[in-house]
Amino acid sequence: MEGTQEVKDGAGRESSAGDAISTVLLVFAMQAEAMPLVQTLNLTEDDEPSIFPKALPWKKYSGTHEGLTVHVVVPGKDLKLGVDSVGTVPVSMLTYASIVSLHPDLIINAGTAGGFRAKGAAIGDVFVATQFANHDRRIPVPVFDEYGIGTLAATPIPNLVKALELKEGKLSTGNSLDMTPQDEEIIKANDATIKDMEGAAVAYVANLLAVPLIAMKAVTDIVDGDKPTVEEFLGNMSRAAAALSATIPRVLEYVNAKSISNL
Amino acid sequence: MEGTQEVKDGAGRESSAGDAISTVLLVFAMQAEAMPLVQTLNLTEDDEPSIFPKALPWKKYSGTHEGLTVHVVVPGKDLKLGVDSVGTVPVSMLTYASIVSLHPDLIINAGTAGGFRAKGAAIGDVFVATQFANHDRRIPVPVFDEYGIGTLAATPIPNLVKALELKEGKLSTGNSLDMTPQDEEIIKANDATIKDMEGAAVAYVANLLAVPLIAMKAVTDIVDGDKPTVEEFLGNMSRAAAALSATIPRVLEYVNAKSISNL
């Protein structure tokens, strides 16, 4: 906003198109997390040619929601195994390629997460991440250790959080669904309320390319609870996806035509 | 090669340019691993504009070696911390962007690795990876478990290995320099001779975009030895980089103008 003059209406909308949010990129890791929203927003899958290399399983669904351009991207099904391409590597490439091609004003990384009851998480909660860090990149060499954790503060969105009454918490990311004693120690040091498999990688890419990011994670399992993670994760997956598809349209309506600094 | 007629000279070179190797992309994670080779081959750093987005620390050095077009790419120094951008996320994006932009016939992922003495590794050895797998992506859900390990066979290069008398071994990749008991168990299941922090991610991207890959890793530390990994790694780094910069030009000379199926 520096050097420009802001003219706002009562809702904090910019009358100049300069830095008003007009294109949002939604990044999901799993097809089942994304599809309820794709249907809710009536988005259309790309015809050929795609913006992505043809060989890739990556998918993009696009459309408009109340005048806002919305793209949903997923890394798709592994070409050999047929399961969702979860984890940090596919999502970082997908986010990179999508930013370079679509120039979004804002990225929303949405998906499921494990939650810590001791930090106030319950099944079905949708959390906004206030901080990103990794818990499976241990590099015990000075400065590299800090790089491995890779802590990044989230784009501040205090007005959005207040208006939509969203829960907030720090997110810790690792490429495993389970948690070793070493992971647990670092997750605690990261002060995490939620634990996922992609968030910190999306934040790394978004930060590198200077695109604001909101991460919204629905809790499928209680990590410090008494039920097995896998069973809880699979059992609550559709409930979590439904919670996301109910919340995200409200977020899109809120951010539409506002500037990032007003969120 | 199917459907085309091969005409070779005595060295297995193709007289038709159809699938003869003419462009090689070398991917390194650390600047110090790459620079001896950049100097040996007298490659030149790109002037602006780069093929990569301007904000990124990624670097490309290019030139020719005996008629072969050679590009060396590195993810560069972390913008905030100044250390090399090691690990799977930066290298996968860098490899993706480099393939899409440079269309290499062959990728060589070169770098350092830990070696297992029990599998025949010694400090300074240069290994060619025969298989790639991950040891820090535990997803205990059917089929996802296999996706997490992500085993990929290397592009077969029996003639090259024999001609240059290279050592071979399976590679296991994780984002940590150290090794937890869980990592160790999976590394053993992966039957790994060497352990690095990028190889399986480069293999994932190369496989996705159907580009042949050779991974060459110089051993800096003995994982199952009695010296601390970090101390050994730092102490043997320059020796390993020198071993790579001695071996890679011979590999480039061997692959020049041959087809992949003749390697």
Coordinates of C-alpha atoms in Angstrom, one line a residue:
Chain A
M1 CA 0.0 0.0 0.0
E2 CA 3.0 2.3 0.4
G3 CA 2.9 5.3 -2.0
T4 CA -0.7 4.7 -3.1
Q5 CA -3.8 6.4 -1.8
E6 CA -6.4 4.1 -0.4
V7 CA -10.1 4.8 -0.9
K8 CA -12.3 2.3 0.9
D9 CA -16.0 1.8 1.3
G10 CA -17.4 0.8 4.7
A11 CA -16.5 -2.9 4.3
G12 CA -12.8 -2.1 3.8
R13 CA -13.1 -2.8 0.1
E14 CA -10.7 -0.9 -2.2
S15 CA -12.2 1.3 -4.8
S16 CA -9.0 1.1 -6.8
A17 CA -8.2 -2.3 -8.3
G18 CA -4.6 -1.9 -7.4
D19 CA -4.2 -4.5 -4.6
A20 CA -7.7 -5.7 -4.2
I21 CA -8.0 -9.5 -4.1
S22 CA -9.5 -10.7 -7.4
T23 CA -7.8 -14.1 -7.9
V24 CA -7.6 -16.8 -5.2
L25 CA -5.7 -20.1 -5.6
L26 CA -6.9 -22.9 -3.3
V27 CA -4.4 -25.7 -2.8
F28 CA -5.6 -29.1 -1.5
A29 CA -3.5 -32.3 -1.2
M30 CA -6.4 -34.8 -1.4
Q31 CA -9.2 -35.0 -4.0
A32 CA -11.7 -35.9 -1.3
E33 CA -10.8 -32.8 0.6
A34 CA -11.3 -30.6 -2.5
M35 CA -14.4 -32.0 -4.2
P36 CA -17.1 -30.8 -1.8
L37 CA -15.9 -27.3 -2.3
V38 CA -15.5 -27.7 -6.1
Q39 CA -19.2 -28.8 -6.2
T40 CA -20.4 -26.1 -3.8
L41 CA -18.7 -23.4 -5.9
N42 CA -19.7 -25.1 -9.2
L43 CA -16.2 -25.0 -10.5
T44 CA -15.2 -26.6 -13.8
E45 CA -12.3 -28.9 -14.5
D46 CA -9.9 -27.6 -17.1
D47 CA -10.3 -28.8 -20.7
E48 CA -7.0 -29.6 -22.5
P49 CA -4.6 -28.0 -22.8
S50 CA -4.0 -27.7 -19.1
I51 CA -1.6 -25.1 -17.6
F52 CA 0.4 -28.1 -16.3
P53 CA 2.5 -30.5 -18.3
K54 CA 0.3 -33.2 -19.9
A55 CA 2.0 -36.1 -18.2
L56 CA 1.1 -34.9 -14.7
P57 CA -1.9 -36.1 -12.6
W58 CA -2.3 -32.5 -11.3
K59 CA -5.9 -31.1 -11.6
K60 CA -7.3 -27.6 -11.7
Y61 CA -10.9 -26.6 -11.3
S62 CA -11.8 -22.9 -12.0
G63 CA -14.7 -20.5 -11.9
T64 CA -16.0 -17.4 -10.3
H65 CA -17.6 -16.9 -6.9
E66 CA -19.4 -13.5 -6.5
G67 CA -17.0 -12.0 -9.0
L68 CA -13.9 -13.5 -7.5
T69 CA -11.8 -15.7 -9.7
V70 CA -11.3 -19.0 -7.9
H71 CA -8.9 -21.8 -8.9
V72 CA -8.7 -25.1 -7.0
V73 CA -5.7 -27.3 -7.6
V74 CA -4.8 -30.8 -6.4
P75 CA -1.7 -32.9 -7.1
G76 CA -4.1 -35.8 -8.2
K77 CA -3.6 -39.5 -8.0
D78 CA -0.2 -41.1 -8.1
L79 CA 0.2 -42.5 -11.6
K80 CA 1.3 -45.9 -10.5
L81 CA -0.5 -46.4 -7.2
G82 CA -3.7 -44.4 -7.7
V83 CA -3.7 -42.8 -4.2
D84 CA -3.6 -39.0 -3.6
S85 CA -0.1 -37.5 -4.1
V86 CA 0.1 -36.3 -0.5
G87 CA 3.1 -34.8 1.3
T88 CA 5.4 -31.9 0.7
V89 CA 7.0 -32.7 -2.6
P90 CA 4.0 -32.8 -5.0
V91 CA 2.3 -29.9 -3.3
S92 CA 5.3 -27.6 -3.4
M93 CA 5.7 -28.2 -7.2
L94 CA 2.0 -27.8 -7.7
T95 CA 1.9 -24.5 -5.8
Y96 CA 5.0 -23.2 -7.6
A97 CA 3.6 -24.0 -11.0
S98 CA 0.2 -22.6 -10.1
I99 CA 1.6 -19.3 -8.8
V100 CA 3.9 -18.9 -11.9
S101 CA 1.0 -19.5 -14.2
L102 CA -2.1 -18.0 -12.4
H103 CA -0.6 -15.1 -10.4
P104 CA -3.0 -15.4 -7.5
D105 CA -3.4 -12.5 -5.1
L106 CA -4.0 -14.9 -2.3
I107 CA -3.4 -18.7 -1.7
I108 CA -5.6 -20.7 0.6
N109 CA -4.1 -24.1 1.6
A110 CA -7.0 -26.1 2.9
G111 CA -7.1 -29.7 4.1
T112 CA -7.2 -32.0 7.1
A113 CA -4.9 -32.2 10.1
G114 CA -4.4 -33.9 13.4
G115 CA -5.2 -31.8 16.4
F116 CA -3.8 -31.7 19.9
R117 CA -6.5 -31.8 22.6
A118 CA -4.0 -30.3 25.1
K119 CA -4.0 -27.2 22.9
G120 CA -7.7 -27.0 22.5
A121 CA -8.4 -29.0 19.3
A122 CA -11.5 -31.1 18.7
I123 CA -12.7 -33.3 15.8
G124 CA -14.3 -31.2 13.0
D125 CA -12.7 -27.9 14.2
V126 CA -11.4 -25.7 11.4
F127 CA -8.2 -24.0 12.4
V128 CA -6.4 -21.0 10.7
A129 CA -2.6 -21.5 11.0
T130 CA -0.8 -18.6 12.7
Q131 CA 2.6 -20.1 12.1
F132 CA 4.2 -22.8 10.0
A133 CA 7.1 -25.1 10.9
N134 CA 8.5 -28.5 10.0
H135 CA 9.1 -31.4 12.5
D136 CA 10.8 -33.9 10.3
R137 CA 13.8 -32.0 9.0
R138 CA 16.5 -32.4 11.6
I139 CA 19.8 -31.0 10.5
P140 CA 22.1 -30.6 13.6
V141 CA 24.5 -28.2 12.0
P142 CA 24.4 -24.5 13.1
V143 CA 22.0 -22.4 11.1
F144 CA 21.0 -25.5 9.0
D145 CA 19.1 -26.6 12.1
E146 CA 17.0 -23.4 12.0
Y147 CA 16.5 -23.8 8.2
G148 CA 15.3 -27.4 8.7
I149 CA 12.6 -26.2 11.2
G150 CA 11.8 -23.4 8.7
T151 CA 9.4 -21.4 10.9
L152 CA 7.3 -18.9 9.0
A153 CA 4.7 -16.5 10.4
A154 CA 1.4 -16.6 8.6
T155 CA 0.0 -13.6 6.8
P156 CA -1.9 -11.7 9.5
I157 CA -5.7 -11.9 9.0
P158 CA -7.1 -10.6 12.4
N159 CA -10.3 -9.1 10.9
L160 CA -11.2 -12.2 8.9
V161 CA -10.6 -14.4 12.0
K162 CA -12.8 -12.2 14.2
A163 CA -15.6 -11.8 11.6
L164 CA -15.8 -15.5 10.9
E165 CA -15.1 -16.6 14.5
L166 CA -12.3 -19.0 13.4
K167 CA -10.0 -20.9 15.7
E168 CA -6.3 -20.2 15.4
G169 CA -3.3 -22.3 16.1
K170 CA 0.3 -23.0 15.1
L171 CA 0.8 -25.7 12.4
S172 CA 3.6 -28.3 12.3
T173 CA 4.2 -30.2 9.1
G174 CA 5.9 -33.6 8.4
N175 CA 5.7 -36.2 5.6
S176 CA 4.3 -38.9 7.9
L177 CA 0.8 -39.5 9.2
D178 CA 2.2 -41.0 12.4
M179 CA 4.4 -39.4 15.0
T180 CA 7.8 -40.7 16.4
P181 CA 9.2 -39.6 19.7
Q182 CA 11.6 -37.2 17.8
D183 CA 8.7 -35.8 15.8
E184 CA 6.7 -35.2 19.0
E185 CA 9.6 -33.4 20.7
I186 CA 9.9 -31.0 17.7
I187 CA 6.1 -30.6 17.4
K188 CA 6.1 -29.5 21.0
A189 CA 9.0 -27.1 20.4
N190 CA 7.0 -25.7 17.5
D191 CA 4.1 -25.1 19.9
A192 CA 1.8 -26.7 17.4
T193 CA -2.0 -27.1 17.9
I194 CA -2.3 -28.9 14.6
K195 CA -0.1 -31.3 12.6
D196 CA -0.4 -31.9 8.8
M197 CA 1.6 -33.2 5.9
E198 CA 1.8 -30.2 3.5
G199 CA 1.2 -26.8 5.2
A200 CA 4.8 -25.7 5.8
A201 CA 5.8 -26.6 2.3
V202 CA 3.0 -24.5 0.8
A203 CA 4.1 -21.7 3.1
Y204 CA 7.7 -22.0 2.0
V205 CA 6.7 -21.6 -1.7
A206 CA 4.2 -18.8 -1.0
N207 CA 6.9 -17.0 1.0
L208 CA 9.5 -17.5 -1.6
L209 CA 7.3 -16.0 -4.3
A210 CA 5.8 -13.4 -2.0
V211 CA 2.2 -14.5 -2.3
P212 CA 0.0 -14.1 0.9
L213 CA -1.2 -17.4 2.3
I214 CA -4.1 -18.5 4.6
A215 CA -4.0 -22.2 5.7
M216 CA -7.2 -23.7 6.9
K217 CA -7.1 -27.1 8.4
A218 CA -10.0 -29.3 9.6
V219 CA -9.2 -31.7 12.4
T220 CA -9.8 -35.4 11.6
D221 CA -8.0 -36.9 14.5
I222 CA -6.8 -36.1 18.0
V223 CA -3.1 -36.9 18.1
D224 CA -3.0 -36.9 21.9
G225 CA -6.2 -38.9 22.2
D226 CA -6.8 -42.6 22.9
K227 CA -8.0 -43.6 19.4
P228 CA -5.6 -44.8 16.6
T229 CA -4.7 -42.0 14.2
V230 CA -5.4 -43.9 11.0
E231 CA -8.9 -45.1 12.1
E232 CA -9.9 -41.6 13.3
F233 CA -8.4 -40.0 10.2
L234 CA -10.4 -42.2 7.8
G235 CA -13.6 -42.1 9.8
N236 CA -13.7 -38.3 10.1
M237 CA -12.4 -37.4 6.6
S238 CA -15.8 -36.6 5.1
R239 CA -16.9 -34.6 8.1
A240 CA -13.7 -32.5 7.9
A241 CA -14.1 -31.9 4.1
A242 CA -17.7 -30.8 4.8
A243 CA -16.6 -28.4 7.5
L244 CA -14.0 -26.9 5.0
S245 CA -16.6 -26.6 2.2
A246 CA -18.9 -24.8 4.6
T247 CA -16.2 -22.4 5.8
I248 CA -14.2 -21.6 2.7
P249 CA -17.1 -19.9 0.7
R250 CA -17.5 -17.5 3.7
V251 CA -13.8 -16.8 3.6
L252 CA -13.9 -16.1 -0.2
E253 CA -16.9 -13.8 0.3
Y254 CA -15.0 -12.0 3.0
V255 CA -11.7 -11.5 1.1
N256 CA -13.4 -10.6 -2.2
A257 CA -12.1 -7.2 -3.4
K258 CA -10.4 -6.4 -0.1
S259 CA -6.7 -5.8 0.2
I260 CA -4.5 -8.2 2.1
S261 CA -3.7 -5.5 4.7
N262 CA -7.4 -5.2 5.5
L263 CA -7.9 -8.9 6.3
Chain B
M1 CA 14.2 -46.4 -30.2
E2 CA 11.2 -48.3 -31.4
G3 CA 10.3 -47.8 -35.0
T4 CA 13.5 -46.0 -35.9
Q5 CA 16.6 -47.4 -37.5
E6 CA 19.8 -47.1 -35.5
V7 CA 23.1 -46.5 -37.1
K8 CA 25.9 -46.4 -34.6
D9 CA 29.6 -45.9 -34.8
G10 CA 31.9 -48.1 -32.8
A11 CA 31.4 -46.2 -29.6
G12 CA 27.6 -46.7 -29.6
R13 CA 27.0 -43.1 -30.8
E14 CA 23.8 -42.4 -32.8
S15 CA 24.4 -41.0 -36.3
S16 CA 20.8 -39.7 -36.2
A17 CA 20.2 -36.9 -33.7
G18 CA 16.8 -38.5 -32.9
D19 CA 17.4 -39.6 -29.3
A20 CA 21.1 -38.8 -28.9
I21 CA 21.8 -37.1 -25.7
S22 CA 22.7 -33.4 -26.4
T23 CA 21.5 -31.6 -23.2
V24 CA 22.3 -32.6 -19.7
L25 CA 20.9 -31.0 -16.5
L26 CA 23.0 -31.4 -13.4
V27 CA 21.1 -30.9 -10.1
F28 CA 23.0 -30.2 -6.9
A29 CA 21.6 -29.3 -3.5
M30 CA 24.6 -27.4 -2.2
Q31 CA 26.7 -24.7 -3.8
A32 CA 29.9 -26.2 -2.4
E33 CA 29.1 -29.5 -4.1
A34 CA 28.5 -27.8 -7.5
M35 CA 31.2 -25.2 -7.7
P36 CA 34.3 -27.4 -8.4
L37 CA 32.4 -28.9 -11.4
V38 CA 31.2 -25.5 -12.6
Q39 CA 34.9 -24.4 -12.5
T40 CA 36.2 -27.6 -14.1
L41 CA 33.7 -27.3 -17.0
N42 CA 34.2 -23.5 -17.2
L43 CA 30.4 -22.9 -17.0
T44 CA 28.9 -19.4 -16.9
E45 CA 26.3 -18.1 -14.5
D46 CA 23.2 -16.8 -16.2
D47 CA 22.9 -13.2 -16.8
E48 CA 19.5 -11.7 -16.1
P49 CA 16.8 -12.5 -17.1
S50 CA 17.0 -15.9 -15.5
I51 CA 14.8 -18.8 -16.5
F52 CA 13.6 -18.8 -12.9
P53 CA 11.4 -16.2 -11.2
K54 CA 13.5 -13.2 -10.1
A55 CA 12.7 -13.5 -6.4
L56 CA 14.2 -17.0 -6.1
P57 CA 17.8 -17.8 -4.9
W58 CA 18.0 -20.6 -7.5
K59 CA 21.1 -20.4 -9.7
K60 CA 21.9 -21.8 -13.2
Y61 CA 25.4 -22.2 -14.7
S62 CA 25.6 -23.2 -18.4
G63 CA 28.0 -24.0 -21.1
T64 CA 29.2 -26.8 -23.4
H65 CA 31.5 -29.7 -22.8
E66 CA 32.8 -31.4 -26.0
G67 CA 29.7 -30.3 -27.9
L68 CA 27.3 -31.4 -25.1
T69 CA 25.0 -28.6 -23.6
V70 CA 25.4 -28.7 -19.9
H71 CA 23.3 -26.9 -17.3
V72 CA 24.1 -27.0 -13.6
V73 CA 21.3 -25.8 -11.2
V74 CA 21.4 -25.3 -7.5
P75 CA 18.5 -24.1 -5.2
G76 CA 20.9 -21.5 -3.8
K77 CA 21.1 -19.9 -0.3
D78 CA 18.0 -19.5 1.9
L79 CA 16.9 -15.9 1.5
K80 CA 16.7 -15.4 5.3
L81 CA 19.3 -17.7 6.8
G82 CA 21.9 -17.8 4.0
V83 CA 22.5 -21.6 4.1
D84 CA 22.0 -23.9 1.1
S85 CA 18.4 -24.8 0.5
V86 CA 18.8 -28.5 1.1
G87 CA 16.1 -31.1 1.3
T88 CA 13.4 -32.4 -0.9
V89 CA 11.1 -29.4 -1.3
P90 CA 13.5 -26.8 -2.9
V91 CA 15.2 -29.5 -5.2
S92 CA 11.9 -30.8 -6.4
M93 CA 10.7 -27.4 -7.5
L94 CA 14.0 -26.5 -9.0
T95 CA 14.1 -29.8 -11.0
Y96 CA 10.5 -29.3 -12.1
A97 CA 11.2 -25.7 -13.3
S98 CA 14.4 -26.7 -15.0
I99 CA 12.9 -29.6 -16.9
V100 CA 10.0 -27.5 -18.1
S101 CA 12.3 -24.8 -19.3
L102 CA 15.4 -26.6 -20.5
H103 CA 14.0 -30.0 -21.8
P104 CA 17.1 -32.0 -20.9
D105 CA 17.7 -35.4 -22.4
L106 CA 19.3 -36.6 -19.2
I107 CA 19.4 -35.4 -15.5
I108 CA 22.3 -36.1 -13.3
N109 CA 21.6 -35.5 -9.6
A110 CA 25.0 -35.2 -7.9
G111 CA 25.9 -34.6 -4.3
T112 CA 27.0 -36.0 -1.0
A113 CA 25.6 -38.9 1.0
G114 CA 26.1 -40.9 4.1
G115 CA 27.3 -44.5 3.4
F116 CA 26.8 -47.8 5.2
R117 CA 30.1 -49.6 5.8
A118 CA 28.1 -52.8 6.2
K119 CA 27.0 -52.4 2.5
G120 CA 30.6 -51.7 1.3
A121 CA 30.7 -47.9 1.4
A122 CA 33.9 -45.9 2.3
I123 CA 34.6 -42.1 2.6
G124 CA 35.2 -40.6 -0.9
D125 CA 33.4 -43.4 -2.8
V126 CA 31.2 -42.2 -5.6
F127 CA 28.1 -44.3 -5.9
V128 CA 25.6 -44.5 -8.7
A129 CA 22.1 -45.1 -7.3
T130 CA 20.3 -48.2 -8.7
Q131 CA 17.1 -47.5 -6.8
F132 CA 15.4 -44.6 -5.0
A133 CA 13.2 -44.7 -1.9
N134 CA 12.1 -42.5 1.0
H135 CA 12.6 -43.3 4.7
D136 CA 10.8 -40.5 6.4
R137 CA 7.3 -40.7 4.8
R138 CA 5.4 -43.2 7.0
I139 CA 1.8 -43.4 6.1
P140 CA 0.3 -46.5 7.7
V141 CA -2.8 -46.7 5.4
P142 CA -3.0 -49.4 2.7
V143 CA -1.4 -48.3 -0.6
F144 CA -0.5 -44.9 0.9
D145 CA 2.3 -46.8 2.8
E146 CA 3.8 -47.9 -0.5
Y147 CA 3.3 -44.3 -1.9
G148 CA 5.2 -42.9 1.1
I149 CA 8.2 -45.2 0.5
G150 CA 7.9 -44.3 -3.2
T151 CA 10.5 -46.8 -4.5
L152 CA 11.6 -46.1 -8.0
A153 CA 14.1 -48.1 -10.1
A154 CA 17.0 -46.0 -11.6
T155 CA 17.4 -45.6 -15.4
P156 CA 19.6 -48.7 -16.3
I157 CA 23.2 -47.6 -17.3
P158 CA 25.1 -50.9 -17.2
N159 CA 27.6 -49.9 -19.9
L160 CA 28.4 -46.6 -18.3
V161 CA 28.9 -48.2 -14.9
K162 CA 31.3 -50.8 -16.4
A163 CA 33.2 -48.4 -18.5
L164 CA 33.9 -46.0 -15.7
E165 CA 34.2 -48.6 -13.0
L166 CA 31.6 -47.0 -10.8
K167 CA 30.2 -48.4 -7.5
E168 CA 26.5 -49.1 -7.4
G169 CA 24.0 -49.1 -4.5
K170 CA 20.5 -48.3 -3.5
L171 CA 19.7 -44.8 -2.2
S172 CA 17.3 -43.9 0.6
T173 CA 16.3 -40.2 1.1
G174 CA 15.0 -38.3 4.1
N175 CA 14.9 -34.6 5.0
S176 CA 17.1 -35.1 8.1
L177 CA 20.9 -35.4 8.4
D178 CA 20.6 -37.6 11.4
M179 CA 18.8 -41.0 11.7
T180 CA 16.2 -42.0 14.2
P181 CA 15.4 -45.7 15.0
Q182 CA 12.3 -45.5 12.7
D183 CA 14.4 -44.1 9.9
E184 CA 17.0 -46.8 10.4
E185 CA 14.4 -49.5 10.2
I186 CA 13.0 -48.2 6.9
I187 CA 16.5 -47.5 5.4
K188 CA 17.3 -51.2 6.1
A189 CA 14.0 -52.3 4.5
N190 CA 15.0 -50.1 1.5
D191 CA 18.2 -52.1 1.4
A192 CA 20.1 -48.8 1.1
T193 CA 23.9 -48.5 0.7
I194 CA 23.7 -44.7 0.7
K195 CA 21.5 -42.1 2.4
D196 CA 20.9 -38.6 1.2
M197 CA 18.5 -35.7 1.6
E198 CA 17.3 -35.1 -2.0
G199 CA 17.7 -38.1 -4.4
A200 CA 14.3 -39.7 -4.2
A201 CA 12.6 -36.3 -4.7
V202 CA 14.6 -35.7 -7.9
A203 CA 13.8 -39.2 -9.0
Y204 CA 10.1 -38.6 -8.3
V205 CA 10.1 -35.4 -10.5
A206 CA 12.2 -37.0 -13.3
N207 CA 9.9 -40.0 -13.3
L208 CA 6.8 -37.9 -13.4
L209 CA 8.1 -35.9 -16.4
A210 CA 9.7 -39.0 -18.0
V211 CA 13.3 -37.7 -18.1
P212 CA 16.1 -40.3 -17.5
L213 CA 18.1 -39.7 -14.3
I214 CA 21.5 -40.8 -13.1
A215 CA 22.2 -40.1 -9.4
M216 CA 25.8 -39.9 -8.3
K217 CA 26.6 -39.5 -4.6
A218 CA 30.0 -39.1 -3.0
V219 CA 30.2 -40.5 0.5
T220 CA 31.1 -37.9 3.2
D221 CA 30.3 -39.9 6.3
I222 CA 29.9 -43.5 7.4
V223 CA 26.5 -43.8 9.0
D224 CA 27.2 -47.1 10.8
G225 CA 30.7 -46.0 11.8
D226 CA 32.0 -44.6 15.1
K227 CA 32.4 -41.0 14.2
P228 CA 29.6 -38.3 14.6
T229 CA 27.8 -37.8 11.3
V230 CA 28.0 -34.0 11.4
E231 CA 31.7 -33.9 12.1
E232 CA 32.5 -36.4 9.4
F233 CA 30.1 -34.7 6.9
L234 CA 31.7 -31.3 7.3
G235 CA 35.3 -32.7 7.4
N236 CA 34.9 -34.7 4.1
M237 CA 32.7 -32.3 2.2
S238 CA 35.4 -30.8 0.0
R239 CA 37.0 -34.3 -0.7
A240 CA 33.6 -35.5 -1.8
A241 CA 33.0 -32.5 -4.0
A242 CA 36.4 -33.1 -5.6
A243 CA 35.6 -36.7 -6.3
L244 CA 32.4 -35.6 -8.0
S245 CA 34.1 -33.0 -10.1
A246 CA 36.6 -35.6 -11.2
T247 CA 34.0 -38.2 -12.1
I248 CA 31.2 -36.2 -13.7
P249 CA 33.2 -34.9 -16.7
R250 CA 34.0 -38.5 -17.5
V251 CA 30.3 -39.3 -17.3
L252 CA 29.4 -36.4 -19.6
E253 CA 32.1 -37.5 -22.1
Y254 CA 30.6 -41.0 -22.0
V255 CA 27.0 -40.1 -22.5
N256 CA 27.6 -37.4 -25.1
A257 CA 25.7 -38.2 -28.3
K258 CA 24.7 -41.7 -27.1
S259 CA 21.1 -42.8 -26.7
I260 CA 19.9 -43.6 -23.2
S261 CA 19.3 -47.2 -24.1
N262 CA 23.0 -47.5 -24.9
L263 CA 24.2 -46.3 -21.5

